[in-house]
Short mmCIF file of C-alpha atoms in Angstrom, two decimals:
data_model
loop_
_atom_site.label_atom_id
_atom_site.label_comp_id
_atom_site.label_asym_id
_atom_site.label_seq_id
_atom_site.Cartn_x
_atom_site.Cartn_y
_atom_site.Cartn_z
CA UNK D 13 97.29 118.87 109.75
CA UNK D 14 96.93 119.47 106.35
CA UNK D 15 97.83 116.42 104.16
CA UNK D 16 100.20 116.85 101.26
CA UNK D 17 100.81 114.69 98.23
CA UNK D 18 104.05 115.22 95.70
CA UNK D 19 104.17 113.24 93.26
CA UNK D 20 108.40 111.92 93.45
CA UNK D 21 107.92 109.70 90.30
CA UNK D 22 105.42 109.80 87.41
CA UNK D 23 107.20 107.58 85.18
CA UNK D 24 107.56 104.12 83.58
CA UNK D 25 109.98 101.72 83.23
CA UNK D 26 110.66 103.41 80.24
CA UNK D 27 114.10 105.35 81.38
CA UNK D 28 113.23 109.58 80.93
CA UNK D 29 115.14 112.57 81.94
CA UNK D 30 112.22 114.25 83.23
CA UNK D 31 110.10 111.30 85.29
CA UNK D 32 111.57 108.90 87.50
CA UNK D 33 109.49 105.95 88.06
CA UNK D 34 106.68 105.26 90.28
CA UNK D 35 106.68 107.08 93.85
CA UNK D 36 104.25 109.62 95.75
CA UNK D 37 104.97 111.23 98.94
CA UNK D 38 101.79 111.87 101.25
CA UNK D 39 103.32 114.32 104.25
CA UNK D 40 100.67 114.38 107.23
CA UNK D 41 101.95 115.68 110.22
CA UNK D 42 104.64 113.58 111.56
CA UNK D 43 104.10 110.74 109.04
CA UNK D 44 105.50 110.96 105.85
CA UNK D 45 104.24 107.65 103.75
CA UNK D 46 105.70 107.04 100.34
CA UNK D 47 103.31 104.79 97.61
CA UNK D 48 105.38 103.05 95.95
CA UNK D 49 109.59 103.32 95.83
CA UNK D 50 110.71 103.20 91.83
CA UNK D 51 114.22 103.90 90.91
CA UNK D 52 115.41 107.22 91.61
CA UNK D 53 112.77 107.99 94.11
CA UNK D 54 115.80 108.56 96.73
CA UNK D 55 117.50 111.26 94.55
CA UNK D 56 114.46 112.50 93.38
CA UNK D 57 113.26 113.47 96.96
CA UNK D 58 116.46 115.30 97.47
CA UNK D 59 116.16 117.26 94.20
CA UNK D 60 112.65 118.53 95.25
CA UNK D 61 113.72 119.36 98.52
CA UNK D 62 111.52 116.66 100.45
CA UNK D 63 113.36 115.09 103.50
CA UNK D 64 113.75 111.77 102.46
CA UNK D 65 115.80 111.30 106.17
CA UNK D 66 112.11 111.67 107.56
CA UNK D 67 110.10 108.80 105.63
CA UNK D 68 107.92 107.14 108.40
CA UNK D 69 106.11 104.44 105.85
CA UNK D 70 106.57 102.60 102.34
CA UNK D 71 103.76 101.03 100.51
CA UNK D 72 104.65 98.62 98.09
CA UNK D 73 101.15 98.06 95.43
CA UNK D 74 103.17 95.24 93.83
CA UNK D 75 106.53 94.40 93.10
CA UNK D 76 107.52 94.96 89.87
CA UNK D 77 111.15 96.32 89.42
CA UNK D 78 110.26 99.92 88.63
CA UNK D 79 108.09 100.03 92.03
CA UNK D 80 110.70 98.37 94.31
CA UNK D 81 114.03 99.16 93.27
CA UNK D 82 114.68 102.06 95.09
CA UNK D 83 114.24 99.77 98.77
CA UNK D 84 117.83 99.33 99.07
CA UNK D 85 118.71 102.64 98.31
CA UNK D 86 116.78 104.40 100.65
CA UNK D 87 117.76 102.06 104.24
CA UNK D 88 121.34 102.27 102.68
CA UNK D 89 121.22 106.38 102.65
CA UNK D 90 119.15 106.28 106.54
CA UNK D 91 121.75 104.53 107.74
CA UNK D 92 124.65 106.19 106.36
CA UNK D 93 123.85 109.50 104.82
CA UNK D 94 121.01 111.08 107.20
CA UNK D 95 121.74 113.94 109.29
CA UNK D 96 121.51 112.43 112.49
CA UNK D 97 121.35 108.68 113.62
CA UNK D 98 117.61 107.56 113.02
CA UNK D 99 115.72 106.31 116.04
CA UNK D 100 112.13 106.39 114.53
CA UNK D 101 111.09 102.92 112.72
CA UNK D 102 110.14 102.42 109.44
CA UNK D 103 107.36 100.96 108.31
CA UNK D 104 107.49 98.99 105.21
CA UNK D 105 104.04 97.19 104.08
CA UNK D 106 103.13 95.49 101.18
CA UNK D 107 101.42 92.34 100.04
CA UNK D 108 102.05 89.05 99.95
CA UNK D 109 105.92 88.38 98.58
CA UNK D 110 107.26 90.98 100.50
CA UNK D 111 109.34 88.89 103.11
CA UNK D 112 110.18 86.80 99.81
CA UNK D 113 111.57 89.67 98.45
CA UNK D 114 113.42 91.10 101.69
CA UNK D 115 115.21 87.86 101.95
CA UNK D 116 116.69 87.95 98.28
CA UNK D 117 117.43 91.98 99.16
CA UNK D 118 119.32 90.49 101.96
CA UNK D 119 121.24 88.24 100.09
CA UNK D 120 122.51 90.31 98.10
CA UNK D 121 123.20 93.62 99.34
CA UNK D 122 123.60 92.63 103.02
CA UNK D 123 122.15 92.44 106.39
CA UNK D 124 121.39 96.33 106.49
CA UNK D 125 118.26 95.27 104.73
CA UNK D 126 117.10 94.37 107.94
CA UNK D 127 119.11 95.76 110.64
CA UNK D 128 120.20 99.25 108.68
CA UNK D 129 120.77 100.51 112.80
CA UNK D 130 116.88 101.99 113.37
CA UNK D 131 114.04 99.30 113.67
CA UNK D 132 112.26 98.41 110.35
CA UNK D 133 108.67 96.69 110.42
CA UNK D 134 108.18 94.84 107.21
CA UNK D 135 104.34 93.81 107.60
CA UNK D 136 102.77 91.66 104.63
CA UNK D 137 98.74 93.03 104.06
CA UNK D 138 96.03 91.64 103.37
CA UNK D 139 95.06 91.62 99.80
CA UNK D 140 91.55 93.10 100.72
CA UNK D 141 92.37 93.95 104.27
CA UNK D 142 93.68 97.42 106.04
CA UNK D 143 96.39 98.75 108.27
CA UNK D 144 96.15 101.09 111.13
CA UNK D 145 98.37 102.01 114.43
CA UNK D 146 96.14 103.02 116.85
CA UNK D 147 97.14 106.17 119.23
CA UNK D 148 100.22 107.77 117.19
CA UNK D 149 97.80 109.65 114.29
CA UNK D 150 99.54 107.78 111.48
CA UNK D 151 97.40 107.65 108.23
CA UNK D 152 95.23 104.07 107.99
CA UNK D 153 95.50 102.05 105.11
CA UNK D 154 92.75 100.02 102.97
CA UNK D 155 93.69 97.47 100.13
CA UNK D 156 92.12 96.01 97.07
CA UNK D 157 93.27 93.06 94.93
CA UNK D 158 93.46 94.21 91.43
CA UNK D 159 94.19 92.66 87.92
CA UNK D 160 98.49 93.33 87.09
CA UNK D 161 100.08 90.64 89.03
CA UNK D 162 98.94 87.89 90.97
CA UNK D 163 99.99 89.98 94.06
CA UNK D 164 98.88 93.55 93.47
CA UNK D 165 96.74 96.06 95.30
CA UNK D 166 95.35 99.92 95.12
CA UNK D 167 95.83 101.80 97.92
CA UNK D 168 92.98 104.02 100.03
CA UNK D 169 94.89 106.44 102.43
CA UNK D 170 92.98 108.18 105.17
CA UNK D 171 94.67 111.17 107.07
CA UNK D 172 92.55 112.65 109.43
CA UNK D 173 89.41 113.30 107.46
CA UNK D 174 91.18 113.84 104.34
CA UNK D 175 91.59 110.33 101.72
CA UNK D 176 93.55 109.89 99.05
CA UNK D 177 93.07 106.91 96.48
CA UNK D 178 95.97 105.53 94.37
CA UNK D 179 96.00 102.62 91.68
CA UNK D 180 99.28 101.63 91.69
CA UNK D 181 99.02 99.14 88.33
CA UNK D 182 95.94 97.81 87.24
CA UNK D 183 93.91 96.43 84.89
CA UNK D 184 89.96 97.64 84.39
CA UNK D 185 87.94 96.02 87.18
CA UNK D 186 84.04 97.18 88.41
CA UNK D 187 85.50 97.22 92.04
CA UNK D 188 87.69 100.21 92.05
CA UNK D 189 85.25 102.98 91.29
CA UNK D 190 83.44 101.86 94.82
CA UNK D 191 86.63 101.36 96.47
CA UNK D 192 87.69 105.00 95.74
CA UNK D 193 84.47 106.61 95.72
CA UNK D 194 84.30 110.44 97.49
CA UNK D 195 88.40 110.40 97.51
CA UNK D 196 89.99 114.04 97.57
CA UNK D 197 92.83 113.32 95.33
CA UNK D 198 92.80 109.98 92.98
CA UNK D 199 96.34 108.93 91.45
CA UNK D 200 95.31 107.17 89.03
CA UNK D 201 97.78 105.26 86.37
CA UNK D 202 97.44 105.08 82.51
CA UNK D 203 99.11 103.37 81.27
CA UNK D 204 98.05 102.26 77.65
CA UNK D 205 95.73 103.77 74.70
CA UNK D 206 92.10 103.08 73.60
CA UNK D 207 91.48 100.24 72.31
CA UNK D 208 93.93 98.70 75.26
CA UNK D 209 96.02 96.01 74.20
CA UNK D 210 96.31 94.43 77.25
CA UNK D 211 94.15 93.64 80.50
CA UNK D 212 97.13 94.51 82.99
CA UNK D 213 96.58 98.54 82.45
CA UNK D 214 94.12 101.40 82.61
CA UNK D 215 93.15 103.41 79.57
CA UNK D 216 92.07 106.96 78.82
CA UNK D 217 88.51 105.11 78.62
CA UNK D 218 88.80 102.85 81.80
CA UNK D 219 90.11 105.75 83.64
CA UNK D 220 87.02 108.06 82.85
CA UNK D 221 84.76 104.63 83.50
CA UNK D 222 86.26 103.92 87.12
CA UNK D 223 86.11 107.94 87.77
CA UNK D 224 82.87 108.19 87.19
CA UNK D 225 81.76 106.15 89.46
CA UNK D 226 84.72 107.38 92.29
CA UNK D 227 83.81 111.39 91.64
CA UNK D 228 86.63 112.04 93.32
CA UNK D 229 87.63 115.97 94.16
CA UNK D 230 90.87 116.05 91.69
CA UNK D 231 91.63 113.03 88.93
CA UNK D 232 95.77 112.99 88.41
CA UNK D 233 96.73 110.98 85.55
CA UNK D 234 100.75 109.10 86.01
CA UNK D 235 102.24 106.07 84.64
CA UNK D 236 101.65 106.95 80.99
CA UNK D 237 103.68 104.65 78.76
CA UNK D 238 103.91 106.11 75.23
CA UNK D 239 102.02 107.21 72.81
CA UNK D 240 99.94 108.62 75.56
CA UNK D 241 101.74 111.90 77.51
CA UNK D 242 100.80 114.87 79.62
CA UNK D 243 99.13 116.94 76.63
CA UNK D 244 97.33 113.89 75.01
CA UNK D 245 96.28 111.97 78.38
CA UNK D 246 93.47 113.99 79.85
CA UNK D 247 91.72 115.10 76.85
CA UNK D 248 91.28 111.35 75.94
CA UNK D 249 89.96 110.89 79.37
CA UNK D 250 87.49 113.47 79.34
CA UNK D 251 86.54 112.68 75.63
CA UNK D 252 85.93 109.49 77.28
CA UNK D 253 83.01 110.82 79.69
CA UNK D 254 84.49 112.20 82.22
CA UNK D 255 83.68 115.61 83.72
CA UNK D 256 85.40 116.07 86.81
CA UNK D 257 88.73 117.43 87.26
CA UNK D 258 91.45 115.72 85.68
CA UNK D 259 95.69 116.67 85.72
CA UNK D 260 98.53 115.27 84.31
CA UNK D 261 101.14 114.29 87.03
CA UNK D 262 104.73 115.79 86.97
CA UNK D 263 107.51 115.01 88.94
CA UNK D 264 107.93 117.80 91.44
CA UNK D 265 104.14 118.34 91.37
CA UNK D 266 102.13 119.06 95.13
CA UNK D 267 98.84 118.22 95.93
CA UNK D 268 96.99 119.84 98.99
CA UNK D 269 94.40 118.18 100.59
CA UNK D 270 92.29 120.92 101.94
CA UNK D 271 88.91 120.80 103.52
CA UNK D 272 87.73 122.90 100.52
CA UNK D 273 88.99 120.35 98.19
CA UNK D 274 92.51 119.54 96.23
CA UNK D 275 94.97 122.61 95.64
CA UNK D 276 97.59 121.94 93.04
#
């Protein structure tokens, strides 16, 4: 098993022709585990030929519209639009606020939500805790509170003995260089310039601090709002003190986790 990350979604909330917003596919074997679900995510599996029909798991870091939105989309196309009749559950964690949230989903687009004719597991995390199923090889989860919302977390992913780190939105903080240290492949966001005007997103110079400290195999940068963008983004980070290697995410873009490091 050789894991595989494509990125679905590098964008904003910021509506683009080119990036839909926030959503990475890890593909592990059997298990096929989105990060995050922003609007388009559906569609944009299907245009980069990824089976969305075959999504085991959905990680929510938080639950900010251009994260979420997609939910409703994607139980309304298993149950109506997949191939065959789904018999596999899916998994759907995230942290506190996420029954809170399935309710209101409920309410107003109907009881497929919950019942879309497959079983669907919506499990609220632990801020700082992890998620495993023993026996069935399915990647195990670790969580950190960061600084966005009151509610949000970064993600650690381990599949088999490759790991994968992802931000999801986040202020600065000292913890998540230790929390992602030694990952293969960190998805990292950026989402605001140097100096930052706000604590609720990484910079060019936060990113390079926390990746420092993670040396992780491959760096991707996603989530740039402007006037940061793909040919501006890692220059600032490695201007910044940062020596490893460091991408700019595109939508379409695959990541292979090989024992010999990240392929891209």
């Amino acid at each position: 098993m050789t894991p595989v990350l494509t990125v679905i979604g590098s964008g904003t909330l910021v509506p683009s022709g080119e990036r839909s917003s926030a959503c990475h596919l890890l593909e592990a074997g059997e298990h096929n585990l989105l990060l995050d679900l922003g609007p388009g995510a559906v569609h944009g599996m299907a245009r980069h030929g990824k089976p969305w029909w075959r999504v085991t798991h959905v990680v929510f870091t938080h639950y900010h519209t251009d994260h979420l939105a997609d939910l409703p989309h994607l139980l309304f196309a298993l149950k109506w639009a997949a191939p065959s009749p789904r018999s596999l559950p899916l998994h759907v964690l995230g942290p506190p606020g996420l029954r809170n949230r399935v309710a209101a989903l409920r309410t107003a687009f109907g009881d497929f939500i919950v019942d879309p004719g497959f079983r669907v597991d919506y499990r609220e995390v632990d801020r700082a805790g992890s998620w495993e199923r023993a026996g069935d090889g399915a990647p195990s989860l670790r969580f950190l509170p960061v600084p966005h919302t009151g509610s949000s977390v970064a993600v650690r992913v381990a599949a088999g003995d490759r790991s994968l780190g992802y931000t999801g939105d986040t202020g600065p903080d000292p913890a998540l260089g230790p929390f992602f240290r030694g990952v293969d492949l960190l998805v990292s966001e950026c989402g605001q310039p140097d100096p930052p005007p706000s604590p609720s997103h990484l910079s060019p110079s936060s990113v390079a601090a926390m990746a420092r400290n993670a040396r992780p195999h491959t760096l991707v940068l996603t989530h740039l709002y402007p006037p940061l963008d793909c040919a501006s983004a890692p220059r600032l980070v490695r201007e910044a003190g940062y020596d490893g290697v460091v991408v700019c995410a595109r939508d379409g873009q695959r990541f292979v986790l090989e024992g010999s490091g990240t392929r891209y």
